[in-house]
mmCIF file of C-alpha atoms in Angstrom:
data_model
loop_
_atom_site.group_PDB
_atom_site.id
_atom_site.type_symbol
_atom_site.label_atom_id
_atom_site.label_comp_id
_atom_site.label_asym_id
_atom_site.label_seq_id
_atom_site.Cartn_x
_atom_site.Cartn_y
_atom_site.Cartn_z
ATOM 1 C CA MET A 1 104.000 57.360 111.961
ATOM 2 C CA LYS A 2 105.200 60.201 110.238
ATOM 3 C CA ASN A 3 101.962 61.113 108.576
ATOM 4 C CA THR A 4 100.503 60.858 112.417
ATOM 5 C CA LYS A 5 103.204 63.345 113.683
ATOM 6 C CA LEU A 6 102.604 65.614 110.797
ATOM 7 C CA LYS A 7 98.535 65.807 111.450
ATOM 8 C CA ILE A 8 99.109 66.351 115.164
ATOM 9 C CA ALA A 9 101.674 69.117 114.459
ATOM 10 C CA THR A 10 99.647 70.927 111.715
ATOM 11 C CA ALA A 11 96.317 70.228 114.112
ATOM 12 C CA SER A 12 98.495 72.255 116.975
ATOM 13 C CA ALA A 13 99.589 74.708 114.497
ATOM 14 C CA ALA A 14 95.780 75.623 113.360
ATOM 15 C CA LEU A 15 94.733 75.665 116.953
ATOM 16 C CA VAL A 16 97.374 78.358 117.730
ATOM 17 C CA VAL A 17 96.287 80.381 114.767
ATOM 18 C CA ALA A 18 92.335 79.573 115.272
ATOM 19 C CA ALA A 19 93.187 81.162 119.023
ATOM 20 C CA ALA A 20 94.939 84.119 117.607
ATOM 21 C CA ILE A 21 91.932 84.900 115.051
ATOM 22 C CA ALA A 22 88.933 84.425 118.342
ATOM 23 C CA ALA A 23 91.421 86.683 120.485
ATOM 24 C CA ALA A 24 90.844 89.177 117.757
ATOM 25 C CA SER A 25 87.244 89.046 116.636
ATOM 26 C CA PRO A 26 84.404 91.192 117.549
ATOM 27 C CA ALA A 27 82.099 89.339 119.828
ATOM 28 C CA HIS A 28 78.702 90.616 118.144
ATOM 29 C CA GLY A 29 77.475 88.771 115.051
ATOM 30 C CA SER A 30 77.044 89.283 111.699
ATOM 31 C CA PRO A 31 74.398 90.580 109.450
ATOM 32 C CA THR A 32 72.321 87.653 107.944
ATOM 33 C CA GLY A 33 70.048 87.448 105.239
ATOM 34 C CA PRO A 34 69.005 88.944 101.974
ATOM 35 C CA GLU A 35 70.416 92.501 102.560
ATOM 36 C CA GLN A 36 74.106 90.967 103.664
ATOM 37 C CA PRO A 37 75.570 90.628 99.988
ATOM 38 C CA ARG A 38 74.792 94.458 99.378
ATOM 39 C CA MET A 39 75.805 95.489 102.651
ATOM 40 C CA GLU A 40 78.925 93.881 102.234
ATOM 41 C CA GLN A 41 79.505 95.288 98.689
ATOM 42 C CA ASN A 42 78.990 98.926 100.098
ATOM 43 C CA GLN A 43 81.443 98.348 103.186
ATOM 44 C CA GLN A 44 84.136 97.203 100.592
ATOM 45 C CA GLN A 45 83.673 100.388 98.242
ATOM 46 C CA ALA A 46 83.493 102.665 101.183
ATOM 47 C CA SER A 47 86.648 101.079 102.909
ATOM 48 C CA GLY A 48 88.710 100.290 100.347
ATOM 49 C CA VAL A 49 88.920 96.615 101.276
ATOM 50 C CA ILE A 50 89.195 93.962 98.432
ATOM 51 C CA LYS A 51 87.145 91.100 99.191
ATOM 52 C CA ALA A 52 88.506 88.321 96.623
ATOM 53 C CA ASP A 53 86.182 85.312 95.783
ATOM 54 C CA GLY A 54 88.758 82.377 95.263
ATOM 55 C CA PRO A 55 87.750 79.621 96.719
ATOM 56 C CA ASN A 56 90.612 77.638 98.598
ATOM 57 C CA VAL A 57 93.392 79.830 96.821
ATOM 58 C CA PHE A 58 94.762 80.236 100.301
ATOM 59 C CA PRO A 59 97.630 83.058 99.578
ATOM 60 C CA HIS A 60 100.444 83.910 101.788
ATOM 61 C CA SER A 61 102.272 86.550 99.683
ATOM 62 C CA LEU A 62 101.169 88.296 96.469
ATOM 63 C CA ASP A 63 102.627 91.128 94.318
ATOM 64 C CA PHE A 64 100.925 94.182 92.194
ATOM 65 C CA ASP A 65 101.567 94.713 88.391
ATOM 66 C CA ALA A 66 100.956 98.577 88.070
ATOM 67 C CA GLN A 67 100.756 98.643 84.556
ATOM 68 C CA SER A 68 97.493 96.090 84.248
ATOM 69 C CA LYS A 69 96.200 97.069 87.460
ATOM 70 C CA THR A 70 96.330 93.349 88.389
ATOM 71 C CA PHE A 71 97.225 91.728 91.545
ATOM 72 C CA PHE A 72 98.985 87.870 91.582
ATOM 73 C CA ALA A 73 98.396 85.748 94.464
ATOM 74 C CA GLY A 74 99.968 82.416 95.076
ATOM 75 C CA SER A 75 97.911 79.576 96.564
ATOM 76 C CA LEU A 76 99.383 77.129 99.391
ATOM 77 C CA LYS A 77 96.430 74.631 98.590
ATOM 78 C CA ASN A 78 96.926 74.001 95.002
ATOM 79 C CA GLY A 79 99.888 75.467 94.005
ATOM 80 C CA THR A 80 98.139 77.966 91.380
ATOM 81 C CA VAL A 81 98.818 81.754 90.994
ATOM 82 C CA SER A 82 95.745 83.537 90.329
ATOM 83 C CA VAL A 83 94.983 87.077 89.042
ATOM 84 C CA PHE A 84 92.190 89.852 90.007
ATOM 85 C CA GLY A 85 91.803 93.305 90.162
ATOM 86 C CA PRO A 86 90.486 95.873 92.637
ATOM 87 C CA ASP A 87 86.781 94.205 91.954
ATOM 88 C CA GLY A 88 88.224 90.946 93.648
ATOM 89 C CA LYS A 89 87.123 88.533 90.755
ATOM 90 C CA VAL A 90 89.643 86.019 90.707
ATOM 91 C CA SER A 91 91.023 83.464 88.042
ATOM 92 C CA THR A 92 93.862 81.087 87.595
ATOM 93 C CA PHE A 93 97.018 82.296 85.565
ATOM 94 C CA ILE A 94 99.410 79.622 86.447
ATOM 95 C CA GLN A 95 98.570 76.184 86.554
ATOM 96 C CA ASP A 96 102.282 74.422 86.673
ATOM 97 C CA PRO A 97 101.971 70.584 87.982
ATOM 98 C CA ALA A 98 105.593 71.178 89.394
ATOM 99 C CA ILE A 99 104.519 73.751 92.051
ATOM 100 C CA VAL A 100 103.311 72.265 94.989
ATOM 101 C CA SER A 101 102.501 75.434 97.235
ATOM 102 C CA ALA A 102 103.008 78.586 95.523
ATOM 103 C CA GLN A 103 104.352 80.928 98.048
ATOM 104 C CA ALA A 104 106.489 84.143 97.334
ATOM 105 C CA VAL A 105 105.044 85.859 94.049
ATOM 106 C CA ASN A 106 106.797 88.888 92.523
ATOM 107 C CA VAL A 107 106.094 90.579 89.334
ATOM 108 C CA ASP A 108 109.148 91.375 87.388
ATOM 109 C CA ARG A 109 107.642 93.977 84.430
ATOM 110 C CA GLU A 110 110.995 94.926 83.344
ATOM 111 C CA ARG A 111 111.367 90.980 81.842
ATOM 112 C CA ASN A 112 107.724 90.311 81.367
ATOM 113 C CA ARG A 113 107.986 87.314 83.948
ATOM 114 C CA VAL A 114 106.585 86.271 87.122
ATOM 115 C CA LEU A 115 108.579 84.559 89.829
ATOM 116 C CA VAL A 116 107.102 81.982 92.083
ATOM 117 C CA SER A 117 108.651 79.988 94.869
ATOM 118 C CA ASN A 118 107.568 76.306 95.442
ATOM 119 C CA THR A 119 107.352 74.721 98.687
ATOM 120 C CA ASP A 120 105.508 71.944 100.417
ATOM 121 C CA TYR A 121 103.984 72.226 103.638
ATOM 122 C CA GLY A 122 102.680 68.889 103.596
ATOM 123 C CA LEU A 123 98.784 70.123 103.187
ATOM 124 C CA ALA A 124 98.551 70.882 99.672
ATOM 125 C CA ASP A 125 96.774 68.463 96.827
ATOM 126 C CA ARG A 126 100.017 67.582 95.484
ATOM 127 C CA SER A 127 101.804 67.456 98.843
ATOM 128 C CA ASN A 128 104.211 64.655 99.902
ATOM 129 C CA LYS A 129 102.270 64.123 103.478
ATOM 130 C CA ASP A 130 104.323 61.726 105.131
ATOM 131 C CA ASP A 131 107.655 64.165 104.455
ATOM 132 C CA PRO A 132 106.629 67.770 104.226
ATOM 133 C CA PHE A 133 109.283 70.729 103.481
ATOM 134 C CA ARG A 134 111.412 68.650 101.202
ATOM 135 C CA ILE A 135 110.695 70.765 98.235
ATOM 136 C CA ALA A 136 112.294 74.245 97.400
ATOM 137 C CA GLY A 137 112.385 75.898 94.076
ATOM 138 C CA VAL A 138 111.596 79.176 91.939
ATOM 139 C CA GLY A 139 109.881 79.074 88.793
ATOM 140 C CA SER A 140 109.601 81.727 85.807
ATOM 141 C CA TYR A 141 106.805 82.328 83.927
ATOM 142 C CA ASP A 142 105.739 84.737 81.269
ATOM 143 C CA LEU A 143 103.756 87.562 82.322
ATOM 144 C CA ALA A 144 101.547 87.615 79.212
ATOM 145 C CA SER A 145 100.455 83.628 78.985
ATOM 146 C CA GLY A 146 101.580 82.060 82.209
ATOM 147 C CA ARG A 147 103.733 79.786 80.128
ATOM 148 C CA GLN A 148 106.501 78.453 82.472
ATOM 149 C CA HIS A 149 110.239 79.463 81.152
ATOM 150 C CA TRP A 150 111.784 77.331 83.712
ATOM 151 C CA CYS A 151 111.541 76.071 87.157
ATOM 152 C CA ALA A 152 114.860 75.889 89.226
ATOM 153 C CA ASP A 153 115.146 72.878 91.932
ATOM 154 C CA LEU A 154 116.994 74.438 95.029
ATOM 155 C CA THR A 155 117.123 71.504 96.556
ATOM 156 C CA THR A 156 119.681 69.593 94.559
ATOM 157 C CA LEU A 157 122.361 72.431 95.512
ATOM 158 C CA THR A 158 122.296 71.937 99.265
ATOM 159 C CA GLN A 159 121.605 67.959 99.412
ATOM 160 C CA ASP A 160 121.592 68.397 103.253
ATOM 161 C CA GLY A 161 118.615 66.008 103.955
ATOM 162 C CA LYS A 162 117.004 69.230 105.844
ATOM 163 C CA LYS A 163 113.786 70.787 105.623
ATOM 164 C CA HIS A 164 113.655 73.648 103.107
ATOM 165 C CA LEU A 165 110.827 76.547 102.965
ATOM 166 C CA ILE A 166 111.397 79.364 99.966
ATOM 167 C CA SER A 167 109.767 82.170 101.756
ATOM 168 C CA ASP A 168 110.515 85.037 99.652
ATOM 169 C CA VAL A 169 112.303 86.083 96.241
ATOM 170 C CA THR A 170 113.469 89.780 95.035
ATOM 171 C CA VAL A 171 115.009 90.519 92.159
ATOM 172 C CA ALA A 172 117.659 92.817 91.413
ATOM 173 C CA PRO A 173 118.024 95.445 88.686
ATOM 174 C CA ASP A 174 120.204 93.218 86.252
ATOM 175 C CA GLY A 175 117.849 90.363 86.552
ATOM 176 C CA THR A 176 118.960 88.277 89.040
ATOM 177 C CA ALA A 177 117.159 86.809 91.386
ATOM 178 C CA TYR A 178 117.983 86.004 95.073
ATOM 179 C CA ALA A 179 115.665 83.588 97.299
ATOM 180 C CA VAL A 180 115.747 82.860 100.907
ATOM 181 C CA ASP A 181 114.955 79.921 102.720
ATOM 182 C CA GLU A 182 113.415 80.214 105.932
ATOM 183 C CA LEU A 183 114.401 76.708 107.591
ATOM 184 C CA THR A 184 118.204 77.030 106.624
ATOM 185 C CA PRO A 185 120.526 79.912 106.489
ATOM 186 C CA THR A 186 120.885 79.754 102.441
ATOM 187 C CA ILE A 187 120.387 82.655 100.156
ATOM 188 C CA PHE A 188 120.120 81.330 96.548
ATOM 189 C CA ARG A 189 120.858 83.096 93.298
ATOM 190 C CA ILE A 190 119.453 82.439 89.933
ATOM 191 C CA ASP A 191 119.906 84.107 86.952
ATOM 192 C CA GLN A 192 117.572 85.018 84.079
ATOM 193 C CA GLU A 193 118.050 81.531 82.568
ATOM 194 C CA GLY A 194 117.336 79.651 85.761
ATOM 195 C CA ARG A 195 120.795 78.903 86.828
ATOM 196 C CA ALA A 196 120.781 78.527 90.446
ATOM 197 C CA SER A 197 123.544 78.587 93.115
ATOM 198 C CA ILE A 198 124.113 79.002 96.541
ATOM 199 C CA PHE A 199 124.912 82.717 97.353
ATOM 200 C CA LEU A 200 125.252 82.835 100.890
ATOM 201 C CA GLN A 201 125.297 80.588 103.948
ATOM 202 C CA ASN A 202 125.851 82.485 107.056
ATOM 203 C CA ASP A 203 124.669 81.979 110.671
ATOM 204 C CA LEU A 204 123.131 85.357 111.087
ATOM 205 C CA LEU A 205 120.497 83.717 108.921
ATOM 206 C CA GLN A 206 119.876 80.910 111.104
ATOM 207 C CA GLY A 207 116.274 80.697 112.389
ATOM 208 C CA LYS A 208 115.296 81.460 116.210
ATOM 209 C CA LEU A 209 111.849 81.382 116.226
ATOM 210 C CA ASP A 210 109.624 78.643 117.183
ATOM 211 C CA ILE A 211 106.298 77.795 116.220
ATOM 212 C CA PRO A 212 104.978 75.254 118.991
ATOM 213 C CA ASP A 213 104.172 71.556 117.437
ATOM 214 C CA PHE A 214 104.794 73.198 113.926
ATOM 215 C CA LEU A 215 108.066 74.420 113.183
ATOM 216 C CA ASN A 216 111.187 75.239 114.863
ATOM 217 C CA GLY A 217 114.006 77.665 114.047
ATOM 218 C CA VAL A 218 112.286 79.611 111.478
ATOM 219 C CA GLY A 219 114.433 82.384 110.061
ATOM 220 C CA MET A 220 114.368 84.320 106.916
ATOM 221 C CA ALA A 221 110.766 85.434 106.155
ATOM 222 C CA ALA A 222 111.125 88.237 103.737
ATOM 223 C CA VAL A 223 113.650 89.698 101.181
ATOM 224 C CA GLU A 224 114.093 93.119 99.159
ATOM 225 C CA TRP A 225 117.000 94.300 96.901
ATOM 226 C CA VAL A 226 117.523 97.983 98.117
ATOM 227 C CA GLU A 227 119.722 100.989 96.564
ATOM 228 C CA GLY A 228 123.381 100.137 97.363
ATOM 229 C CA ASP A 229 123.273 96.821 95.720
ATOM 230 C CA GLN A 230 122.014 95.291 99.057
ATOM 231 C CA LEU A 231 119.503 92.431 99.969
ATOM 232 C CA ILE A 232 117.449 93.821 103.356
ATOM 233 C CA ILE A 233 116.335 90.266 104.938
ATOM 234 C CA ALA A 234 113.596 90.341 107.659
ATOM 235 C CA MET A 235 113.953 87.621 110.170
ATOM 236 C CA ALA A 236 111.302 85.886 111.980
ATOM 237 C CA GLU A 237 112.035 86.965 115.119
ATOM 238 C CA GLY A 238 112.079 90.912 114.204
ATOM 239 C CA SER A 239 115.736 91.538 113.307
ATOM 240 C CA LEU A 240 117.018 92.706 109.826
ATOM 241 C CA VAL A 241 120.176 91.544 108.332
ATOM 242 C CA ARG A 242 122.378 93.573 105.457
ATOM 243 C CA VAL A 243 123.893 91.404 102.937
ATOM 244 C CA PRO A 244 126.069 93.451 100.184
ATOM 245 C CA VAL A 245 125.438 91.627 96.803
ATOM 246 C CA GLN A 246 129.240 92.063 95.973
ATOM 247 C CA HIS A 247 130.608 90.954 99.132
ATOM 248 C CA PRO A 248 128.251 88.908 100.862
ATOM 249 C CA GLU A 249 130.623 87.811 103.232
ATOM 250 C CA GLU A 250 130.139 91.198 105.086
ATOM 251 C CA ALA A 251 126.678 90.591 106.026
ATOM 252 C CA GLN A 252 125.704 92.492 109.211
ATOM 253 C CA PRO A 253 122.660 93.107 111.478
ATOM 254 C CA VAL A 254 121.103 96.194 110.662
ATOM 255 C CA LYS A 255 120.720 98.156 113.943
ATOM 256 C CA LEU A 256 117.228 98.845 114.626
ATOM 257 C CA SER A 257 115.498 101.625 116.967
ATOM 258 C CA ALA A 258 113.345 98.653 118.010
ATOM 259 C CA PRO A 259 113.040 95.432 116.170
ATOM 260 C CA LEU A 260 110.084 94.370 114.215
ATOM 261 C CA ALA A 261 107.028 92.803 116.084
ATOM 262 C CA SER A 262 107.640 88.987 115.816
ATOM 263 C CA PRO A 263 106.940 87.174 113.758
ATOM 264 C CA ALA A 264 107.860 89.016 111.000
ATOM 265 C CA ALA A 265 106.019 88.077 107.783
ATOM 266 C CA GLY A 266 106.256 90.164 104.424
ATOM 267 C CA MET A 267 107.814 93.442 103.022
ATOM 268 C CA ARG A 268 107.290 96.070 100.388
ATOM 269 C CA LEU A 269 110.066 98.396 99.207
ATOM 270 C CA LEU A 270 108.450 102.067 99.140
ATOM 271 C CA GLY A 271 109.268 104.523 96.686
ATOM 272 C CA ASP A 272 111.771 106.780 99.218
ATOM 273 C CA GLY A 273 113.921 103.658 99.841
ATOM 274 C CA SER A 274 112.132 103.053 103.341
ATOM 275 C CA ILE A 275 110.402 99.585 103.701
ATOM 276 C CA ALA A 276 106.819 98.631 104.846
ATOM 277 C CA ALA A 277 106.850 95.370 106.848
ATOM 278 C CA VAL A 278 103.867 93.684 108.476
ATOM 279 C CA SER A 279 104.268 91.440 111.271
ATOM 280 C CA SER A 280 101.604 88.518 111.936
ATOM 281 C CA GLY A 281 99.662 87.946 115.224
ATOM 282 C CA LEU A 282 100.151 84.477 114.825
ATOM 283 C CA LEU A 283 101.159 83.772 118.315
ATOM 284 C CA SER A 284 100.075 86.709 120.324
ATOM 285 C CA GLY A 285 96.557 86.669 119.018
ATOM 286 C CA GLU A 286 96.752 90.580 118.845
ATOM 287 C CA PRO A 287 96.263 92.208 115.360
ATOM 288 C CA ALA A 288 98.912 92.491 112.527
ATOM 289 C CA GLN A 289 101.440 95.321 113.104
ATOM 290 C CA ILE A 290 102.277 97.505 110.047
ATOM 291 C CA GLN A 291 105.564 99.091 110.602
ATOM 292 C CA ARG A 292 107.618 101.496 108.361
ATOM 293 C CA VAL A 293 111.383 100.801 108.363
ATOM 294 C CA GLU A 294 113.368 103.928 107.798
ATOM 295 C CA PRO A 295 117.231 103.620 106.680
ATOM 296 C CA ARG A 296 120.006 105.817 107.982
ATOM 297 C CA ASP A 297 123.705 105.545 106.663
ATOM 298 C CA GLY A 298 123.172 103.080 103.953
ATOM 299 C CA TRP A 299 121.091 100.774 105.799
ATOM 300 C CA LYS A 300 123.543 100.007 108.531
ATOM 301 C CA GLU A 301 120.975 101.454 110.754
ATOM 302 C CA ALA A 302 116.961 102.133 110.901
ATOM 303 C CA THR A 303 114.133 103.542 112.573
ATOM 304 C CA VAL A 304 111.066 101.630 113.344
ATOM 305 C CA ARG A 305 107.836 102.602 114.015
ATOM 306 C CA VAL A 306 104.279 101.331 113.730
ATOM 307 C CA THR A 307 101.821 102.907 111.088
ATOM 308 C CA GLY A 308 98.913 100.882 111.784
ATOM 309 C CA THR A 309 97.436 97.607 112.440
ATOM 310 C CA VAL A 310 95.257 94.851 110.866
ATOM 311 C CA GLU A 311 92.486 93.354 112.651
ATOM 312 C CA ASP A 312 92.881 90.010 111.364
ATOM 313 C CA PRO A 313 96.370 88.453 113.555
ATOM 314 C CA VAL A 314 97.219 86.250 110.819
ATOM 315 C CA THR A 315 98.000 88.896 107.966
ATOM 316 C CA SER A 316 100.980 87.723 106.142
ATOM 317 C CA ASP A 317 101.927 90.174 103.625
ATOM 318 C CA VAL A 318 102.190 93.552 102.191
ATOM 319 C CA THR A 319 102.189 95.106 98.513
ATOM 320 C CA GLU A 320 101.470 97.851 96.289
ATOM 321 C CA GLY A 321 98.268 98.501 95.237
ATOM 322 C CA PRO A 322 96.366 101.236 92.880
ATOM 323 C CA GLY A 323 97.647 104.547 93.183
ATOM 324 C CA GLY A 324 100.525 103.950 95.171
ATOM 325 C CA THR A 325 98.721 102.481 97.831
ATOM 326 C CA THR A 326 99.463 99.456 100.145
ATOM 327 C CA TYR A 327 97.249 96.775 100.899
ATOM 328 C CA ALA A 328 97.812 93.511 103.451
ATOM 329 C CA LEU A 329 96.898 90.345 102.896
ATOM 330 C CA SER A 330 94.955 88.138 104.950
ATOM 331 C CA GLY A 331 95.100 84.529 103.112
ATOM 332 C CA GLY A 332 93.186 82.280 105.284
ATOM 333 C CA LEU A 333 96.260 80.464 106.787
ATOM 334 C CA ALA A 334 94.198 79.285 109.769
ATOM 335 C CA ALA A 335 91.589 77.471 107.583
ATOM 336 C CA PHE A 336 94.593 76.074 105.310
ATOM 337 C CA LEU A 337 96.318 74.567 108.501
ATOM 338 C CA GLY A 338 93.281 72.948 109.840
ATOM 339 C CA GLY A 339 92.223 71.289 106.533
ATOM 340 C CA LYS A 340 89.189 73.600 105.915
ATOM 341 C CA PRO A 341 87.821 75.089 102.877
ATOM 342 C CA ASN A 342 88.423 78.853 102.180
ATOM 343 C CA ASP A 343 85.910 80.957 99.988
ATOM 344 C CA GLY A 344 87.920 83.748 99.280
ATOM 345 C CA PHE A 345 90.744 86.176 101.029
ATOM 346 C CA THR A 346 91.313 89.630 102.129
ATOM 347 C CA LEU A 347 93.152 93.128 101.098
ATOM 348 C CA THR A 348 92.986 95.813 103.570
ATOM 349 C CA PRO A 349 94.289 99.345 102.911
ATOM 350 C CA VAL A 350 96.996 100.289 105.558
ATOM 351 C CA GLU A 351 99.337 103.395 106.146
ATOM 352 C CA THR A 352 102.924 103.461 105.733
ATOM 353 C CA ASP A 353 103.665 106.943 106.484
#
């Protein structure tokens, strides 16, 4: 019975996503025939769009290593982390049986590691299809070899019987990682040796967004460590929460000039201390919105303005790219939820000023 309910829920969610894509898709057809690959390659070079060739990778988020000019992208389908450059040629870098779905990816160049969050939507190759969202973890992997350092199981800390989804991970300058749970109001703290603890549980972090027939109470979507030793957390419904690391009990909402579009998805910390955020058109069918969030008074307040859009409504993350550029990720979520194959994914350059 559980498996039947899951199939119905994921099928309904896939219909929501598919409808969103259909609403944003152009009406005319695509070029066909032997000239199409050359035309697509020329268009990609001209536009700066990166069309990655990773079949069935299905990334929800990614990160960029400026030193090697390499993108690192997780896979919801097979739990791997892949690497690729601006040419879009994808290869598998991390293949750890402990990871069911690789969601958040964070390159920590200072400590020569990649942090990866472990989740289970019930649709991956290694999923428990009868009981999804029961896995919550973060793994650390060598930046040169992909070898596992450790993989922290966060569900053992809560033991609450609830669903969990570790949506994002950030790293403070001292090497401490902070992971946010999208389905409970919990932030986890993980030291450099993989020792994990509950950092904060607060009603401010309780999810308020419902995705019809799929997930209810969706909350923390993304997190960034910012100057002032604070965590800035994007809630799926469009608010931001500020958490002082030394005094997490003093967590407060950030007073925004306007809420982020909902559902908020991914964030990137910019060089001047502002944040670029992407909001998915998953529920509206409208193009995804790129927003710049400029802080005031130590992140007690912030100004939000839209700087661009991405035609794919289900765009799920933003990341640094070569030369200080910013790219938005469209990872094929609709196909993943619908149980369909995917022959690659797309990174679109976006404006953040």
